[in-house]
CSV table of C-alpha atoms in Angstrom, one decimal:
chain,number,residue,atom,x,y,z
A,1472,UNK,CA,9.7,5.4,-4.3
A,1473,UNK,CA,9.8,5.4,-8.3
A,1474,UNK,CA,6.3,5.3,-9.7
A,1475,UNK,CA,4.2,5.6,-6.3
A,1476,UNK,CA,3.6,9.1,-4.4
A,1477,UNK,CA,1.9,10.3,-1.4
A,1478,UNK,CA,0.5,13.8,-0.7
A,1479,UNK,CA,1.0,15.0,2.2
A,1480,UNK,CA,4.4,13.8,3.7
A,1481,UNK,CA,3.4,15.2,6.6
A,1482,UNK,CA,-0.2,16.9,8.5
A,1483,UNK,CA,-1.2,18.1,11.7
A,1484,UNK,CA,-5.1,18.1,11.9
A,1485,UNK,CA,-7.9,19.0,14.5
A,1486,UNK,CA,-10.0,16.4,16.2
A,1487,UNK,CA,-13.4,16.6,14.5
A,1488,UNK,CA,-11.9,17.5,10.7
A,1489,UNK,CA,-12.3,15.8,8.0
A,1490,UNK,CA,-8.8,14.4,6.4
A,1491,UNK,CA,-7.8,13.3,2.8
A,1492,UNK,CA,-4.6,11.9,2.0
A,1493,UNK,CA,-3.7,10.9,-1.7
A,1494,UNK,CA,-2.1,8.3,-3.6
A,1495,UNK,CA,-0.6,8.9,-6.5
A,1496,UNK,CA,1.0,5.7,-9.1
A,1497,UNK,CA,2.3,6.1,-12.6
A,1498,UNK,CA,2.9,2.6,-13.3
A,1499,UNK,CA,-0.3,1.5,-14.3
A,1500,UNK,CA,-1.4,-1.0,-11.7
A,1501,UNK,CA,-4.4,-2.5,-10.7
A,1502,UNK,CA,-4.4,-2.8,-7.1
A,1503,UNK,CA,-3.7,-0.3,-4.8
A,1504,UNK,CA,-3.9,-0.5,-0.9
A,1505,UNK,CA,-4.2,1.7,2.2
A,1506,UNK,CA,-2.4,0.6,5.2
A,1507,UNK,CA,-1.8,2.5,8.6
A,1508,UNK,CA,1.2,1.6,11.0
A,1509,UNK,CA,1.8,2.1,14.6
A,1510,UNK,CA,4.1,0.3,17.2
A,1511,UNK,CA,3.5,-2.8,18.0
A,1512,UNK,CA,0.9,-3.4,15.3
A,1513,UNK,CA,2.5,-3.7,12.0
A,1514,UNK,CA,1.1,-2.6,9.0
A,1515,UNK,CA,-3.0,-3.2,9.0
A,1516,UNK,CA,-4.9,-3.0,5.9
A,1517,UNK,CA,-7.4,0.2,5.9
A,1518,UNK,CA,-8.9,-0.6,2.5
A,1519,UNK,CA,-7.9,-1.7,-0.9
A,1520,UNK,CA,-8.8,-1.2,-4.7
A,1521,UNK,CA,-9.0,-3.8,-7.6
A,1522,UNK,CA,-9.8,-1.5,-10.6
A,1523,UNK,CA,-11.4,1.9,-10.9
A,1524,UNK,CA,-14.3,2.2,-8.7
A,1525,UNK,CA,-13.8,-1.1,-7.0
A,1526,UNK,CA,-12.7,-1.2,-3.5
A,1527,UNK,CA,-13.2,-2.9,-0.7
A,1528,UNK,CA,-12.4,-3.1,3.1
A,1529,UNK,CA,-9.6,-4.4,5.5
A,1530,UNK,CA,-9.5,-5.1,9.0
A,1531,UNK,CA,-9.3,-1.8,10.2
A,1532,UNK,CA,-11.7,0.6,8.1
A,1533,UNK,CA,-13.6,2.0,10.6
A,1534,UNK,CA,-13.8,5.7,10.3
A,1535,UNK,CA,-12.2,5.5,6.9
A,1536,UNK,CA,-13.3,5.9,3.2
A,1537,UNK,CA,-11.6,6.0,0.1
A,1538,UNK,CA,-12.0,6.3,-3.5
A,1539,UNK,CA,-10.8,5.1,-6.9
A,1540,UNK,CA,-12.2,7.4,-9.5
A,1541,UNK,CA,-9.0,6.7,-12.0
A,1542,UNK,CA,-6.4,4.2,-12.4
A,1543,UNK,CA,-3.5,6.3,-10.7
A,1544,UNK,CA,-5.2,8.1,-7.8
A,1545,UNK,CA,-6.7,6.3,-4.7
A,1546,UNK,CA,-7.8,8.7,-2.1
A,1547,UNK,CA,-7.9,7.8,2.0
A,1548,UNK,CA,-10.3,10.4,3.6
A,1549,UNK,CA,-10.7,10.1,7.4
A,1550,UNK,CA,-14.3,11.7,7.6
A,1551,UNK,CA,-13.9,13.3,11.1
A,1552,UNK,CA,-10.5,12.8,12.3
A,1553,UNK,CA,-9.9,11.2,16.0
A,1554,UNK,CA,-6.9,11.0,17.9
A,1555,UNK,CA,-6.6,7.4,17.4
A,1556,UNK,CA,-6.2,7.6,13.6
A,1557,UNK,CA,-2.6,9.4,14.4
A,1558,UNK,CA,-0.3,7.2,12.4
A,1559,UNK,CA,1.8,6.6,9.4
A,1560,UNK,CA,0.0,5.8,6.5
A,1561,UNK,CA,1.3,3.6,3.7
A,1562,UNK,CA,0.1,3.4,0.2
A,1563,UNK,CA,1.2,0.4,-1.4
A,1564,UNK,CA,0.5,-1.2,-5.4
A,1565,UNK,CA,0.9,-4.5,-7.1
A,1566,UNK,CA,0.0,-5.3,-10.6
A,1567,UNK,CA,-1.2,-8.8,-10.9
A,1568,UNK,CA,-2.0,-9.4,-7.2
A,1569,UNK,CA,-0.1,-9.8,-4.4
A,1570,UNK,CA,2.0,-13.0,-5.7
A,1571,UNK,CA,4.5,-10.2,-7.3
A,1572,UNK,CA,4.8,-8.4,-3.8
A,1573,UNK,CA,3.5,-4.7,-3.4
A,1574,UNK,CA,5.5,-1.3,-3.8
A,1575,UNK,CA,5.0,1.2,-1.4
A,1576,UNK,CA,5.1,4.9,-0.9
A,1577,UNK,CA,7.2,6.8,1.5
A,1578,UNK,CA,4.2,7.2,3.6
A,1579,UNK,CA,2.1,10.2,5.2
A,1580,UNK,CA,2.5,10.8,8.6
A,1581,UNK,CA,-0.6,12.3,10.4
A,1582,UNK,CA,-1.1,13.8,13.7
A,1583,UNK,CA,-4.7,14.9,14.8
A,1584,UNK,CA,-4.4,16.9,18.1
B,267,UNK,CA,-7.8,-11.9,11.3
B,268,UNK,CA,-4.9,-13.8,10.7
B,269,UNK,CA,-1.9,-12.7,13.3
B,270,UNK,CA,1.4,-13.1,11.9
B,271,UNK,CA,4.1,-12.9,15.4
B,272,UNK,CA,7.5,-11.8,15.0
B,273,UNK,CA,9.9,-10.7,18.2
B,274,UNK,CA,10.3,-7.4,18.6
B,275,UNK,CA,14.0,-6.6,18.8
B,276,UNK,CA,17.0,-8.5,18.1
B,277,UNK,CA,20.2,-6.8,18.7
B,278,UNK,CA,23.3,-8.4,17.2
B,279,UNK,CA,27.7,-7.1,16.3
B,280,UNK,CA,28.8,-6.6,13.1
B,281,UNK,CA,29.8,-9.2,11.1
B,282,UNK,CA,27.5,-11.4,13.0
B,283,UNK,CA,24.4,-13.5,11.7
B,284,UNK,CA,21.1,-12.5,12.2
B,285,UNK,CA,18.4,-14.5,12.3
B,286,UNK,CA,14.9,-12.9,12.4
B,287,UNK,CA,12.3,-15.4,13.0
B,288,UNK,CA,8.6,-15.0,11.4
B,289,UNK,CA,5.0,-17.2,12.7
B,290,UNK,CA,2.7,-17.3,10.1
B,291,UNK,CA,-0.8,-18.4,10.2
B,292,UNK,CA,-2.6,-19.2,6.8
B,293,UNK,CA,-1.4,-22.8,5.4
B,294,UNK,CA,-2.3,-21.7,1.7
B,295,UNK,CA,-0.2,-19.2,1.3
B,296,UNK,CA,1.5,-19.3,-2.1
B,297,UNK,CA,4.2,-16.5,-1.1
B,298,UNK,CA,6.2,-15.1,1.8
B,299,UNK,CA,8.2,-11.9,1.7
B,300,UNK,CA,10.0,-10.2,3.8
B,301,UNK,CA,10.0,-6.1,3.7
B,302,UNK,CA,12.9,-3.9,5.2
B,303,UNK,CA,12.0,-0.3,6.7
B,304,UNK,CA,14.7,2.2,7.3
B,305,UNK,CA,14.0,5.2,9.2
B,306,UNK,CA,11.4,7.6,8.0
B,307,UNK,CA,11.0,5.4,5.1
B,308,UNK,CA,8.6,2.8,3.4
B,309,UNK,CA,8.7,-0.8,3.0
B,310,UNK,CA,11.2,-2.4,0.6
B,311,UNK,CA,10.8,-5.4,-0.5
B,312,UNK,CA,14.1,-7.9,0.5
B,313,UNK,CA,13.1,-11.2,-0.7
B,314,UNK,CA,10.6,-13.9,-1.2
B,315,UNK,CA,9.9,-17.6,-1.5
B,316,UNK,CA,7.4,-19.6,-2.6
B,317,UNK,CA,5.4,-22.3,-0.7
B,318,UNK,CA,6.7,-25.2,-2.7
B,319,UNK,CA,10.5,-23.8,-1.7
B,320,UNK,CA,12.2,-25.0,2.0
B,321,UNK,CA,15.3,-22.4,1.2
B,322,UNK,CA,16.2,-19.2,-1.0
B,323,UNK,CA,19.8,-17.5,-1.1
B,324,UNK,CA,20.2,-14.6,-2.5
B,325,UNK,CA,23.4,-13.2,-1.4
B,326,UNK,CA,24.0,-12.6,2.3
B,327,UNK,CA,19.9,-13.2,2.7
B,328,UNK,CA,18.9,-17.0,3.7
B,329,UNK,CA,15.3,-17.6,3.9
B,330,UNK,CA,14.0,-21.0,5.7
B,331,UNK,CA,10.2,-21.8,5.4
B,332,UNK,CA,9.1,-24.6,7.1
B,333,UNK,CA,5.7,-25.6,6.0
B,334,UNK,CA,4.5,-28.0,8.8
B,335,UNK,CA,5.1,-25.2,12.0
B,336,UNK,CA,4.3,-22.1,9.6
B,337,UNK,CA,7.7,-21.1,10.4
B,338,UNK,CA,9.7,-18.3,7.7
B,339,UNK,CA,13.0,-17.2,8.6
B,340,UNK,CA,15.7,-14.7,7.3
B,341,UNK,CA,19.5,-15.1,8.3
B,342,UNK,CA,21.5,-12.4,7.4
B,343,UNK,CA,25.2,-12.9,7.2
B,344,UNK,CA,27.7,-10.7,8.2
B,345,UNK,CA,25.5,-8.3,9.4
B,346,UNK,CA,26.4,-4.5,8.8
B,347,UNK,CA,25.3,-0.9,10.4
B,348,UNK,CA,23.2,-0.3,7.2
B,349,UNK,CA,21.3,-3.2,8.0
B,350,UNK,CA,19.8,-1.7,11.0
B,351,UNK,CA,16.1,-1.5,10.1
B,352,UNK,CA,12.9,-3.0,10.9
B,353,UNK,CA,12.2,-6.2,9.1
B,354,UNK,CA,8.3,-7.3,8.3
B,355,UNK,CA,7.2,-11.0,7.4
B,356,UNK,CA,4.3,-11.0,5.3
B,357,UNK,CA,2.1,-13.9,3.6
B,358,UNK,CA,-0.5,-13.6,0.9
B,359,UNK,CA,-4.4,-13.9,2.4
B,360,UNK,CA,-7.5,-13.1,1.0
B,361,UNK,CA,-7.4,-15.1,-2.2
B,362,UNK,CA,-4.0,-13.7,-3.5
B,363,UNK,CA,-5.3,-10.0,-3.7
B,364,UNK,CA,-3.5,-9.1,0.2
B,365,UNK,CA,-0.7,-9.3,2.3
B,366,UNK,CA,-0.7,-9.8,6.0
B,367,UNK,CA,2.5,-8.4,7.3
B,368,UNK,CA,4.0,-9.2,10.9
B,369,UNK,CA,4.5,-6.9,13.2
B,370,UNK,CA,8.0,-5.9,12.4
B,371,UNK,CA,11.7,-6.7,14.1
B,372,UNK,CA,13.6,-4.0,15.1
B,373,UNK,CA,17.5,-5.2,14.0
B,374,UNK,CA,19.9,-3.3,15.7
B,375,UNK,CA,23.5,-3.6,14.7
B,376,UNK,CA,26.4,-2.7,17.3
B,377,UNK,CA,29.9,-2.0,16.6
C-alpha cells in the first residue's frame, strides 16, 4: 500500500523469543495502529499512537509493547513470543482520526512454533 | 469491548446482488466503513457513511444504515469473481481516535 510498509512480510519465530515487527509510513500521519487478525475474530486493536512518544493500549495488548520514537516508524515487539500471538498483523494510519478511515499495510504474518 | 457481528459467509452467482449485513453496537458513532480484504492482502477501504446519512451509492455499492437497530448494510449489484473477498464493517469508538471492525464476511462468488 502507497505510503505505509511493514517489515517483515513474513517470520517464523521460537516460543520464548522476543519479536519486533516494524511499521513504516511516509505520509506524515499522526495516528498509527497495531492490529492482529485471526479467524473468527476480526481485526482487534493491539495498541495505537497519537504523536511521537504517545501510545496507548487496545483490547488485546497483553504480551505486547510498542514504540513511537519518530513520526514514521511505530514498532510492535512481542517480548517473549507464545504460540498464541501466531497471526497476521496489520499496521494501519489515519491523519486526523479515524473519521477519514485508516490505511493499512499489507500486513506481517507471524508464526511462533 | 464493543462487539460488532457480521455472518460469516455468504455465497452468491454472478451477476447477482449481495447483501452483507453488519450489527453495530455504539449509538454515537459519527462513521461506518466498510473495508474489502483480498487474499494475502490488507484492508481497503470501499466506502463509508456518516451517521446523519440512511443511504450512500457509489456505483454498484449501496450502503443502508439504520440508526434505531444499529443496523449497516452493503448491497453489491451485479456481483463479479473479483469481488470475492472478505468484507469488514467497522464504526468509530473511543472518542473518534479507533475503529472497531466486525468480524469479516467471506463473499464467495460462483459462476
Amino acid at each position: 500500500d502507497a505510503g505505509i510498509t511493514q517489515s517483515p512480510r513474513h517470520k517464523v519465530t521460537e516460543t520464548g523469543t522476543p519479536v519486533t515487527l516494524r511499521c513504516h509510513q511516509t505520509e506524515n500521519h499522526r495516528y498509527m495502529y497495531w492490529y492482529r487478525q485471526d479467524p473468527g475474530h476480526g481485526l482487534r486493536l493491539i495498541h495505537y499512537s497519537y504523536g511521537v512518544k504517545d501510545t496507548d493500549k487496545g483490547e488485546v495488548s497483553d504480551g505486547y509493547s510498542v514504540s513511537r520514537s519518530k513520526t514514521e516508524d511505530f514498532l510492535l515487539t512481542l517480548e517473549s513470543a507464545t504460540s498464541s500471538q501466531t497471526s497476521v498483523y496489520f499496521c494501519a494510519i489515519t491523519g486526523s482520526g479515524a473519521n477519514y478511515g485508516y490505511t493499512f499495510g499489507s500486513g506481517t504474518r507471524l508464526t511462533v512454533v | 469491548g464493543e462487539d460488532v457481528e457480521q455472518s460469516l459467509f455468504l455465497s452468491v452467482r454472478e451477476g447477482d446482488s449481495s447483501v452483507i449485513n453488519c450489527t453495530y453496537t455504539d449509538s454515537s458513532s459519527t462513521y461506518l466503513y466498510w473495508y474489502k480484504q483480498e487474499p494475502g492482502a490488507g484492508l481497503q477501504l470501499l466506502t463509508y457513511i456518516f451517521s446523519n446519512m440512511d443511504m450512500k451509492q457509489d456505483q454498484r455499492l449501496t450502503v443502508l444504515l439504520n440508526k434505531k437497530d444499529k443496523h449497516l448494510s452493503l448491497r453489491i449489484a451485479d456481483t463479479q469473481t473479483g469481488d470475492s473477498a472478505i468484507y469488514f464493517c467497522a464504526e468509530i469508538t473511543g472518542g473518534g481516535n479507533k475503529l472497531t471492525f466486525g468480524t469479516g464476511t467471506q463473499l464467495k462468488v460462483e459462476l
